[in-house]
Structure formats: C-alpha cells, structure tokens
Amino acid sequence: MIRIVILISGRGSNMASLLAAAASAEMPGRIVGVLANRPDAAGLAAASACGVPSRVVDHRLFASRDQFDAALATAIDCLEPDLVVLAGFMRILGEAFVRRYEGRLLNVHPSLLPAFPGLHTHRRALAEGVRIHGCTVHFVTPDLDHGPIIVQAAVPVLDGDDEATLAARVLAQEHRVYPLAVRWFAEARLRLRDGRVVLDSPQDGAAALIVPNAA
Ligand code: GAR
C-alpha cells in the first residue's frame, strides 16, 4: 500500500473520487492525509467525514511563497507520502518544492494540455470555438500546468454548451482518469524516466480516453 497525500483548495470533488477509489479493493494505496491552503476549503469536511486526517496550511499567514512552500513541505513530509496529489490545489508551487517531490507529484487540469493552462479553461475553450475539450493528468514540473502527460480524456464541445455544462462534462472525466492514474502509480506501473512517462502494460486501455457520447 503506498501512502498518498492530497492537496486541495476548494470543493474537493477530485479528492472525493480518489477517496472512493482508495476505499475500493482495486487501489493499493491509502490516503493518509488531506492538506488545504484555505481554511474554508469545502473538501476538508468531506475528508473528515471519511476519517482522513486533514490540516490547513494557510498561505495568507506566510510572508513569501518560499516560506509557504517550506511549511507545506513540512506538513506533507510528516505524513511520509509516496505520492502527492494536487486535486484542485490553486496555489503556484515554487521550483524547490516541485523538485523535492519530482516524479511523485501529480496534477489534474481541466483542459487538454498544452492548450489552456491557467484559469477559466472552459470559458477560454468556448471563446476559441474548439470542438474537443477535456482534462489532463500529468507529473508536475516547475512550469504552471505543465509536465509529462499521463492520461487525457477528451469530450466534445456541444452546440449550446455554456461554461457550466462544459465544466460538468469535463469534471466527470477528471473523476475517471485521476483515480486511474493514481492506481497505476500505486501499482508501480507508472513512473517518470528522463522526463518521460513510462506506463507498464496499460491493460486498462490506452492512456487516452475519447468520450464521444459524454452528455
Ligand atoms: C478541477 O476542475 C481541477 O481540474 C481544477 O480545479 C478543479 C477543482 O475541483 N484544477 C486546476 O485548474 C489546476 N490548474 P475539485 O476541487 O472539485 O476537485
């Protein structure tokens, strides 16, 4: 069983999908803690309800990004994780932090990277008129929403979509692919080698999901 720490900033629906996966027999991993950078992160209550220890490292209490990153790393290291999972964690992490967890730090982003890094991905996808949108799970590098891609899920952009309908369609896929990627890591089938993703025997299918009928 690998030890997994999840970092959140808000709602925590991806965290909940990972908690559900970890509770099933299929995932050889245990969520040993949830950390939030905001005391009002709604996901904290959901973590507690599942009996997972949670803690807030409030970024507003630190004078610099480096000091916050150092405090966050200390809180993480207390939990001795094998894997650190960003699940809607909306703080930019500094290079030293990212390097510390290199190869064991994952993120999910609501676009088909490298398109639309940053915020408001669904609004920007609609404004650009793309016909295909989706989400990406990747190893984290010091560049924002960037890094070796593990799995992506693509969904259509439908006529009549607005930001909310498109976000919901993408989020449903985030909840599929993030537990999949974490399970691969927990099974020791997924790793980073020379900056490239190595995935042994992807018997779950290709590391790309096309979801043509996603409503
Ligand atoms: C998710 O859509 C996630 O992909 C996104 O924040 C949302 C968090 O939702 N993350 C990013 O944009 C990271 N760049 P959740 O709190 O319900 O999991």
PDB file of C-alpha atoms and ligand atoms in Angstrom:
ATOM      1  CA  MET A   1       0.000   0.000   0.000  1.00  0.00           C
ATOM      2  CA  ILE A   2       1.516   3.305  -0.970  1.00  0.00           C
ATOM      3  CA  ARG A   3       0.847   6.366   1.146  1.00  0.00           C
ATOM      4  CA  ILE A   4      -0.929   9.235  -0.649  1.00  0.00           C
ATOM      5  CA  VAL A   5      -1.344  12.855   0.426  1.00  0.00           C
ATOM      6  CA  ILE A   6      -3.912  15.048  -1.353  1.00  0.00           C
ATOM      7  CA  LEU A   7      -3.652  18.839  -1.596  1.00  0.00           C
ATOM      8  CA  ILE A   8      -6.850  20.843  -2.154  1.00  0.00           C
ATOM      9  CA  SER A   9      -8.002  24.446  -2.220  1.00  0.00           C
ATOM     10  CA  GLY A  10     -11.778  24.176  -2.515  1.00  0.00           C
ATOM     11  CA  ARG A  11     -14.657  21.860  -3.303  1.00  0.00           C
ATOM     12  CA  GLY A  12     -12.640  18.665  -3.352  1.00  0.00           C
ATOM     13  CA  SER A  13     -14.647  16.594  -5.813  1.00  0.00           C
ATOM     14  CA  ASN A  14     -11.470  15.087  -7.293  1.00  0.00           C
ATOM     15  CA  MET A  15     -10.305  14.347  -3.760  1.00  0.00           C
ATOM     16  CA  ALA A  16     -13.632  12.575  -3.150  1.00  0.00           C
ATOM     17  CA  SER A  17     -13.182  10.471  -6.289  1.00  0.00           C
ATOM     18  CA  LEU A  18      -9.726   9.464  -5.066  1.00  0.00           C
ATOM     19  CA  LEU A  19     -11.030   8.647  -1.586  1.00  0.00           C
ATOM     20  CA  ALA A  20     -13.711   6.456  -3.133  1.00  0.00           C
ATOM     21  CA  ALA A  21     -11.124   4.690  -5.298  1.00  0.00           C
ATOM     22  CA  ALA A  22      -8.814   4.158  -2.331  1.00  0.00           C
ATOM     23  CA  ALA A  23     -11.697   2.673  -0.346  1.00  0.00           C
ATOM     24  CA  SER A  24     -12.187   0.030  -3.025  1.00  0.00           C
ATOM     25  CA  ALA A  25     -10.035  -3.057  -3.107  1.00  0.00           C
ATOM     26  CA  GLU A  26      -8.669  -2.110  -6.549  1.00  0.00           C
ATOM     27  CA  MET A  27      -6.359   0.665  -5.393  1.00  0.00           C
ATOM     28  CA  PRO A  28      -3.245  -0.443  -3.486  1.00  0.00           C
ATOM     29  CA  GLY A  29      -2.942   2.974  -1.875  1.00  0.00           C
ATOM     30  CA  ARG A  30      -4.082   4.687   1.275  1.00  0.00           C
ATOM     31  CA  ILE A  31      -4.956   8.380   1.574  1.00  0.00           C
ATOM     32  CA  VAL A  32      -3.033   9.286   4.725  1.00  0.00           C
ATOM     33  CA  GLY A  33      -3.867  12.973   4.796  1.00  0.00           C
ATOM     34  CA  VAL A  34      -5.510  15.929   3.093  1.00  0.00           C
ATOM     35  CA  LEU A  35      -3.932  19.366   3.241  1.00  0.00           C
ATOM     36  CA  ALA A  36      -5.616  22.621   2.223  1.00  0.00           C
ATOM     37  CA  ASN A  37      -4.179  26.076   1.767  1.00  0.00           C
ATOM     38  CA  ARG A  38      -7.518  27.655   2.722  1.00  0.00           C
ATOM     39  CA  PRO A  39      -9.437  27.112   5.973  1.00  0.00           C
ATOM     40  CA  ASP A  40     -12.751  27.424   4.089  1.00  0.00           C
ATOM     41  CA  ALA A  41     -11.973  24.632   1.595  1.00  0.00           C
ATOM     42  CA  ALA A  42     -15.211  22.652   1.451  1.00  0.00           C
ATOM     43  CA  GLY A  43     -13.325  19.431   0.805  1.00  0.00           C
ATOM     44  CA  LEU A  44     -11.922  19.460   4.344  1.00  0.00           C
ATOM     45  CA  ALA A  45     -15.281  18.402   5.781  1.00  0.00           C
ATOM     46  CA  ALA A  46     -15.600  15.620   3.222  1.00  0.00           C
ATOM     47  CA  ALA A  47     -12.143  14.331   4.155  1.00  0.00           C
ATOM     48  CA  SER A  48     -13.020  14.331   7.866  1.00  0.00           C
ATOM     49  CA  ALA A  49     -16.293  12.552   7.128  1.00  0.00           C
ATOM     50  CA  CYS A  50     -14.217   9.769   5.560  1.00  0.00           C
ATOM     51  CA  GLY A  51     -11.970   9.632   8.621  1.00  0.00           C
ATOM     52  CA  VAL A  52      -8.954  11.039   6.778  1.00  0.00           C
ATOM     53  CA  PRO A  53      -6.811  13.437   8.821  1.00  0.00           C
ATOM     54  CA  SER A  54      -6.808  16.929   7.362  1.00  0.00           C
ATOM     55  CA  ARG A  55      -4.882  20.069   8.073  1.00  0.00           C
ATOM     56  CA  VAL A  56      -4.790  23.654   6.841  1.00  0.00           C
ATOM     57  CA  VAL A  57      -1.569  25.403   5.874  1.00  0.00           C
ATOM     58  CA  ASP A  58      -2.999  28.863   5.221  1.00  0.00           C
ATOM     59  CA  HIS A  59      -0.937  30.604   2.551  1.00  0.00           C
ATOM     60  CA  ARG A  60      -2.053  34.018   3.813  1.00  0.00           C
ATOM     61  CA  LEU A  61      -0.082  33.522   7.024  1.00  0.00           C
ATOM     62  CA  PHE A  62       3.263  33.448   5.217  1.00  0.00           C
ATOM     63  CA  ALA A  63       5.242  36.433   4.036  1.00  0.00           C
ATOM     64  CA  SER A  64       6.629  34.746   0.942  1.00  0.00           C
ATOM     65  CA  ARG A  65       5.896  31.896  -1.420  1.00  0.00           C
ATOM     66  CA  ASP A  66       9.092  30.148  -0.302  1.00  0.00           C
ATOM     67  CA  GLN A  67       8.012  30.244   3.346  1.00  0.00           C
ATOM     68  CA  PHE A  68       4.587  28.855   2.480  1.00  0.00           C
ATOM     69  CA  ASP A  69       6.124  26.137   0.300  1.00  0.00           C
ATOM     70  CA  ALA A  70       8.503  25.169   3.127  1.00  0.00           C
ATOM     71  CA  ALA A  71       5.666  24.927   5.673  1.00  0.00           C
ATOM     72  CA  LEU A  72       3.580  22.913   3.236  1.00  0.00           C
ATOM     73  CA  ALA A  73       6.505  20.553   2.586  1.00  0.00           C
ATOM     74  CA  THR A  74       6.972  20.074   6.323  1.00  0.00           C
ATOM     75  CA  ALA A  75       3.270  19.203   6.736  1.00  0.00           C
ATOM     76  CA  ILE A  76       3.476  16.799   3.804  1.00  0.00           C
ATOM     77  CA  ASP A  77       6.677  15.128   4.980  1.00  0.00           C
ATOM     78  CA  CYS A  78       5.140  14.469   8.423  1.00  0.00           C
ATOM     79  CA  LEU A  79       2.736  12.168   6.594  1.00  0.00           C
ATOM     80  CA  GLU A  80       5.583  10.325   4.817  1.00  0.00           C
ATOM     81  CA  PRO A  81       3.831  10.008   1.471  1.00  0.00           C
ATOM     82  CA  ASP A  82       4.980   8.038  -1.558  1.00  0.00           C
ATOM     83  CA  LEU A  83       2.760  10.192  -3.764  1.00  0.00           C
ATOM     84  CA  VAL A  84       1.495  13.769  -3.512  1.00  0.00           C
ATOM     85  CA  VAL A  85      -1.648  14.556  -5.479  1.00  0.00           C
ATOM     86  CA  LEU A  86      -2.803  18.064  -6.364  1.00  0.00           C
ATOM     87  CA  ALA A  87      -6.596  17.982  -6.605  1.00  0.00           C
ATOM     88  CA  GLY A  88      -7.811  21.475  -7.359  1.00  0.00           C
ATOM     89  CA  PHE A  89      -4.873  22.960  -5.487  1.00  0.00           C
ATOM     90  CA  MET A  90      -4.815  26.527  -6.762  1.00  0.00           C
ATOM     91  CA  ARG A  91      -1.507  27.861  -5.480  1.00  0.00           C
ATOM     92  CA  ILE A  92       1.546  28.099  -7.683  1.00  0.00           C
ATOM     93  CA  LEU A  93       4.322  25.978  -6.191  1.00  0.00           C
ATOM     94  CA  GLY A  94       7.954  27.066  -6.366  1.00  0.00           C
ATOM     95  CA  GLU A  95      10.725  25.190  -8.106  1.00  0.00           C
ATOM     96  CA  ALA A  96      12.337  23.884  -4.897  1.00  0.00           C
ATOM     97  CA  PHE A  97       9.013  22.401  -3.771  1.00  0.00           C
ATOM     98  CA  VAL A  98       8.355  20.786  -7.139  1.00  0.00           C
ATOM     99  CA  ARG A  99      11.885  19.343  -7.347  1.00  0.00           C
ATOM    100  CA  ARG A 100      11.528  17.901  -3.831  1.00  0.00           C
ATOM    101  CA  TYR A 101       8.612  15.734  -4.984  1.00  0.00           C
ATOM    102  CA  GLU A 102       9.748  15.194  -8.566  1.00  0.00           C
ATOM    103  CA  GLY A 103       8.345  12.003 -10.030  1.00  0.00           C
ATOM    104  CA  ARG A 104       5.793  11.640  -7.230  1.00  0.00           C
ATOM    105  CA  LEU A 105       3.762  14.827  -7.655  1.00  0.00           C
ATOM    106  CA  LEU A 106       0.635  14.669  -9.864  1.00  0.00           C
ATOM    107  CA  ASN A 107      -1.875  17.271 -11.002  1.00  0.00           C
ATOM    108  CA  VAL A 108      -5.197  17.234 -12.812  1.00  0.00           C
ATOM    109  CA  HIS A 109      -6.039  20.142 -15.066  1.00  0.00           C
ATOM    110  CA  PRO A 110      -9.364  20.873 -16.775  1.00  0.00           C
ATOM    111  CA  SER A 111      -8.121  21.145 -20.364  1.00  0.00           C
ATOM    112  CA  LEU A 112      -6.273  19.114 -22.944  1.00  0.00           C
ATOM    113  CA  LEU A 113      -2.826  20.444 -22.136  1.00  0.00           C
ATOM    114  CA  PRO A 114      -0.809  22.110 -23.513  1.00  0.00           C
ATOM    115  CA  ALA A 115      -3.957  24.026 -24.519  1.00  0.00           C
ATOM    116  CA  PHE A 116      -5.389  26.367 -21.907  1.00  0.00           C
ATOM    117  CA  PRO A 117      -3.059  26.250 -18.916  1.00  0.00           C
ATOM    118  CA  GLY A 118      -4.102  28.518 -16.039  1.00  0.00           C
ATOM    119  CA  LEU A 119      -7.583  29.667 -15.091  1.00  0.00           C
ATOM    120  CA  HIS A 120     -11.011  29.773 -16.803  1.00  0.00           C
ATOM    121  CA  THR A 121     -10.203  26.904 -19.137  1.00  0.00           C
ATOM    122  CA  HIS A 122     -13.826  26.188 -20.111  1.00  0.00           C
ATOM    123  CA  ARG A 123     -14.599  29.840 -20.834  1.00  0.00           C
ATOM    124  CA  ARG A 124     -11.487  30.083 -22.989  1.00  0.00           C
ATOM    125  CA  ALA A 125     -12.266  26.829 -24.820  1.00  0.00           C
ATOM    126  CA  LEU A 126     -15.747  28.155 -25.665  1.00  0.00           C
ATOM    127  CA  ALA A 127     -14.328  31.515 -26.755  1.00  0.00           C
ATOM    128  CA  GLU A 128     -11.844  29.771 -29.069  1.00  0.00           C
ATOM    129  CA  GLY A 129     -14.594  27.617 -30.527  1.00  0.00           C
ATOM    130  CA  VAL A 130     -12.712  24.346 -30.031  1.00  0.00           C
ATOM    131  CA  ARG A 131     -14.816  21.268 -30.784  1.00  0.00           C
ATOM    132  CA  ILE A 132     -12.873  18.980 -28.452  1.00  0.00           C
ATOM    133  CA  HIS A 133     -12.028  19.767 -24.843  1.00  0.00           C
ATOM    134  CA  GLY A 134     -11.120  17.639 -21.854  1.00  0.00           C
ATOM    135  CA  CYS A 135      -8.767  17.097 -18.959  1.00  0.00           C
ATOM    136  CA  THR A 136      -5.190  16.041 -18.336  1.00  0.00           C
ATOM    137  CA  VAL A 137      -3.371  14.229 -15.537  1.00  0.00           C
ATOM    138  CA  HIS A 138       0.350  14.975 -15.545  1.00  0.00           C
ATOM    139  CA  PHE A 139       3.507  14.874 -13.494  1.00  0.00           C
ATOM    140  CA  VAL A 140       4.173  18.359 -12.125  1.00  0.00           C
ATOM    141  CA  THR A 141       7.132  20.426 -13.285  1.00  0.00           C
ATOM    142  CA  PRO A 142       8.021  23.941 -12.150  1.00  0.00           C
ATOM    143  CA  ASP A 143       6.035  25.416 -15.076  1.00  0.00           C
ATOM    144  CA  LEU A 144       2.356  26.043 -14.310  1.00  0.00           C
ATOM    145  CA  ASP A 145       0.008  23.326 -15.601  1.00  0.00           C
ATOM    146  CA  HIS A 146       2.825  21.705 -17.478  1.00  0.00           C
ATOM    147  CA  GLY A 147       4.630  18.411 -17.315  1.00  0.00           C
ATOM    148  CA  PRO A 148       4.800  14.901 -18.718  1.00  0.00           C
ATOM    149  CA  ILE A 149       1.281  13.795 -19.577  1.00  0.00           C
ATOM    150  CA  ILE A 150      -0.011  10.544 -18.065  1.00  0.00           C
ATOM    151  CA  VAL A 151      -3.592  10.384 -19.303  1.00  0.00           C
ATOM    152  CA  GLN A 152      -6.085  12.638 -21.022  1.00  0.00           C
ATOM    153  CA  ALA A 153      -9.814  12.359 -21.593  1.00  0.00           C
ATOM    154  CA  ALA A 154     -11.426  14.211 -24.469  1.00  0.00           C
ATOM    155  CA  VAL A 155     -15.055  15.277 -24.645  1.00  0.00           C
ATOM    156  CA  PRO A 156     -16.983  17.043 -27.390  1.00  0.00           C
ATOM    157  CA  VAL A 157     -17.974  20.680 -27.105  1.00  0.00           C
ATOM    158  CA  LEU A 158     -21.670  20.667 -27.959  1.00  0.00           C
ATOM    159  CA  ASP A 159     -23.754  23.385 -29.551  1.00  0.00           C
ATOM    160  CA  GLY A 160     -25.476  25.235 -26.755  1.00  0.00           C
ATOM    161  CA  ASP A 161     -22.786  24.494 -24.186  1.00  0.00           C
ATOM    162  CA  ASP A 162     -22.069  27.143 -21.617  1.00  0.00           C
ATOM    163  CA  GLU A 163     -19.242  27.237 -19.111  1.00  0.00           C
ATOM    164  CA  ALA A 164     -21.229  25.222 -16.561  1.00  0.00           C
ATOM    165  CA  THR A 165     -22.323  22.408 -18.885  1.00  0.00           C
ATOM    166  CA  LEU A 166     -18.857  22.055 -20.366  1.00  0.00           C
ATOM    167  CA  ALA A 167     -17.207  22.131 -16.925  1.00  0.00           C
ATOM    168  CA  ALA A 168     -19.552  19.386 -15.702  1.00  0.00           C
ATOM    169  CA  ARG A 169     -18.783  17.185 -18.720  1.00  0.00           C
ATOM    170  CA  VAL A 170     -15.051  17.598 -18.200  1.00  0.00           C
ATOM    171  CA  LEU A 171     -15.253  17.136 -14.417  1.00  0.00           C
ATOM    172  CA  ALA A 172     -16.966  13.769 -14.860  1.00  0.00           C
ATOM    173  CA  GLN A 173     -13.920  12.669 -16.861  1.00  0.00           C
ATOM    174  CA  GLU A 174     -11.490  14.079 -14.274  1.00  0.00           C
ATOM    175  CA  HIS A 175     -13.203  11.771 -11.797  1.00  0.00           C
ATOM    176  CA  ARG A 176     -12.466   8.821 -14.109  1.00  0.00           C
ATOM    177  CA  VAL A 177      -8.897   9.494 -15.146  1.00  0.00           C
ATOM    178  CA  TYR A 178      -7.379  10.783 -11.910  1.00  0.00           C
ATOM    179  CA  PRO A 179      -8.140   7.622  -9.904  1.00  0.00           C
ATOM    180  CA  LEU A 180      -6.867   5.619 -12.874  1.00  0.00           C
ATOM    181  CA  ALA A 181      -3.526   7.434 -12.929  1.00  0.00           C
ATOM    182  CA  VAL A 182      -3.152   7.203  -9.141  1.00  0.00           C
ATOM    183  CA  ARG A 183      -3.923   3.486  -9.282  1.00  0.00           C
ATOM    184  CA  TRP A 184      -1.250   2.991 -11.968  1.00  0.00           C
ATOM    185  CA  PHE A 185       1.242   4.769  -9.721  1.00  0.00           C
ATOM    186  CA  ALA A 186       0.169   2.739  -6.681  1.00  0.00           C
ATOM    187  CA  GLU A 187       0.617  -0.448  -8.690  1.00  0.00           C
ATOM    188  CA  ALA A 188       4.173   0.683  -9.543  1.00  0.00           C
ATOM    189  CA  ARG A 189       3.273   0.649 -13.236  1.00  0.00           C
ATOM    190  CA  LEU A 190       3.714   4.381 -13.718  1.00  0.00           C
ATOM    191  CA  ARG A 191       6.882   6.412 -13.338  1.00  0.00           C
ATOM    192  CA  LEU A 192       8.887   9.269 -14.719  1.00  0.00           C
ATOM    193  CA  ARG A 193      12.111   8.373 -16.503  1.00  0.00           C
ATOM    194  CA  ASP A 194      14.325  11.074 -18.052  1.00  0.00           C
ATOM    195  CA  GLY A 195      11.370  13.441 -18.090  1.00  0.00           C
ATOM    196  CA  ARG A 196       9.117  10.957 -19.952  1.00  0.00           C
ATOM    197  CA  VAL A 197       6.155   8.985 -18.687  1.00  0.00           C
ATOM    198  CA  VAL A 198       6.656   5.227 -18.533  1.00  0.00           C
ATOM    199  CA  LEU A 199       3.496   3.145 -18.115  1.00  0.00           C
ATOM    200  CA  ASP A 200       3.858  -0.634 -17.918  1.00  0.00           C
ATOM    201  CA  SER A 201       1.199  -2.822 -19.529  1.00  0.00           C
ATOM    202  CA  PRO A 202      -1.685  -0.341 -19.728  1.00  0.00           C
ATOM    203  CA  GLN A 203      -4.271  -3.089 -19.710  1.00  0.00           C
ATOM    204  CA  ASP A 204      -6.923  -0.547 -18.785  1.00  0.00           C
ATOM    205  CA  GLY A 205      -6.728   0.588 -22.382  1.00  0.00           C
ATOM    206  CA  ALA A 206      -4.759   3.366 -23.922  1.00  0.00           C
ATOM    207  CA  ALA A 207      -3.709   6.261 -21.753  1.00  0.00           C
ATOM    208  CA  ALA A 208      -6.157   8.428 -23.640  1.00  0.00           C
ATOM    209  CA  LEU A 209      -9.895   8.259 -23.356  1.00  0.00           C
ATOM    210  CA  ILE A 210     -12.185   9.623 -26.008  1.00  0.00           C
ATOM    211  CA  VAL A 211     -15.677  10.018 -24.647  1.00  0.00           C
ATOM    212  CA  PRO A 212     -17.822  10.700 -27.717  1.00  0.00           C
ATOM    213  CA  ASN A 213     -21.223  10.457 -26.061  1.00  0.00           C
ATOM    214  CA  ALA A 214     -20.456  12.289 -22.842  1.00  0.00           C
ATOM    215  CA  ALA A 215     -23.566  14.351 -22.127  1.00  0.00           C
TER     216      ALA A 215
HETATM  217  C1  GAR B   1     -10.872  20.779 -11.108  1.00  0.00           C
HETATM  218  O1  GAR B   1     -11.608  21.024 -12.297  1.00  0.00           O
HETATM  219  C2  GAR B   1      -9.403  20.723 -11.391  1.00  0.00           C
HETATM  220  O2  GAR B   1      -9.092  20.160 -12.635  1.00  0.00           O
HETATM  221  C3  GAR B   1      -9.026  22.179 -11.378  1.00  0.00           C
HETATM  222  O3  GAR B   1      -9.749  22.710 -10.300  1.00  0.00           O
HETATM  223  C4  GAR B   1     -10.979  21.974 -10.168  1.00  0.00           C
HETATM  224  C5  GAR B   1     -11.072  21.539  -8.732  1.00  0.00           C
HETATM  225  O4  GAR B   1     -12.292  20.896  -8.488  1.00  0.00           O
HETATM  226  N1  GAR B   1      -7.612  22.363 -11.225  1.00  0.00           N
HETATM  227  C6  GAR B   1      -6.914  23.305 -11.857  1.00  0.00           C
HETATM  228  O5  GAR B   1      -7.441  24.152 -12.567  1.00  0.00           O
HETATM  229  C7  GAR B   1      -5.424  23.241 -11.655  1.00  0.00           C
HETATM  230  N2  GAR B   1      -4.759  24.078 -12.567  1.00  0.00           N
HETATM  231  P1  GAR B   1     -12.461  19.978  -7.201  1.00  0.00           P
HETATM  232  O6  GAR B   1     -11.999  20.818  -6.000  1.00  0.00           O
HETATM  233  O7  GAR B   1     -13.925  19.695  -7.145  1.00  0.00           O
HETATM  234  O8  GAR B   1     -11.626  18.758  -7.388  1.00  0.00           O
END
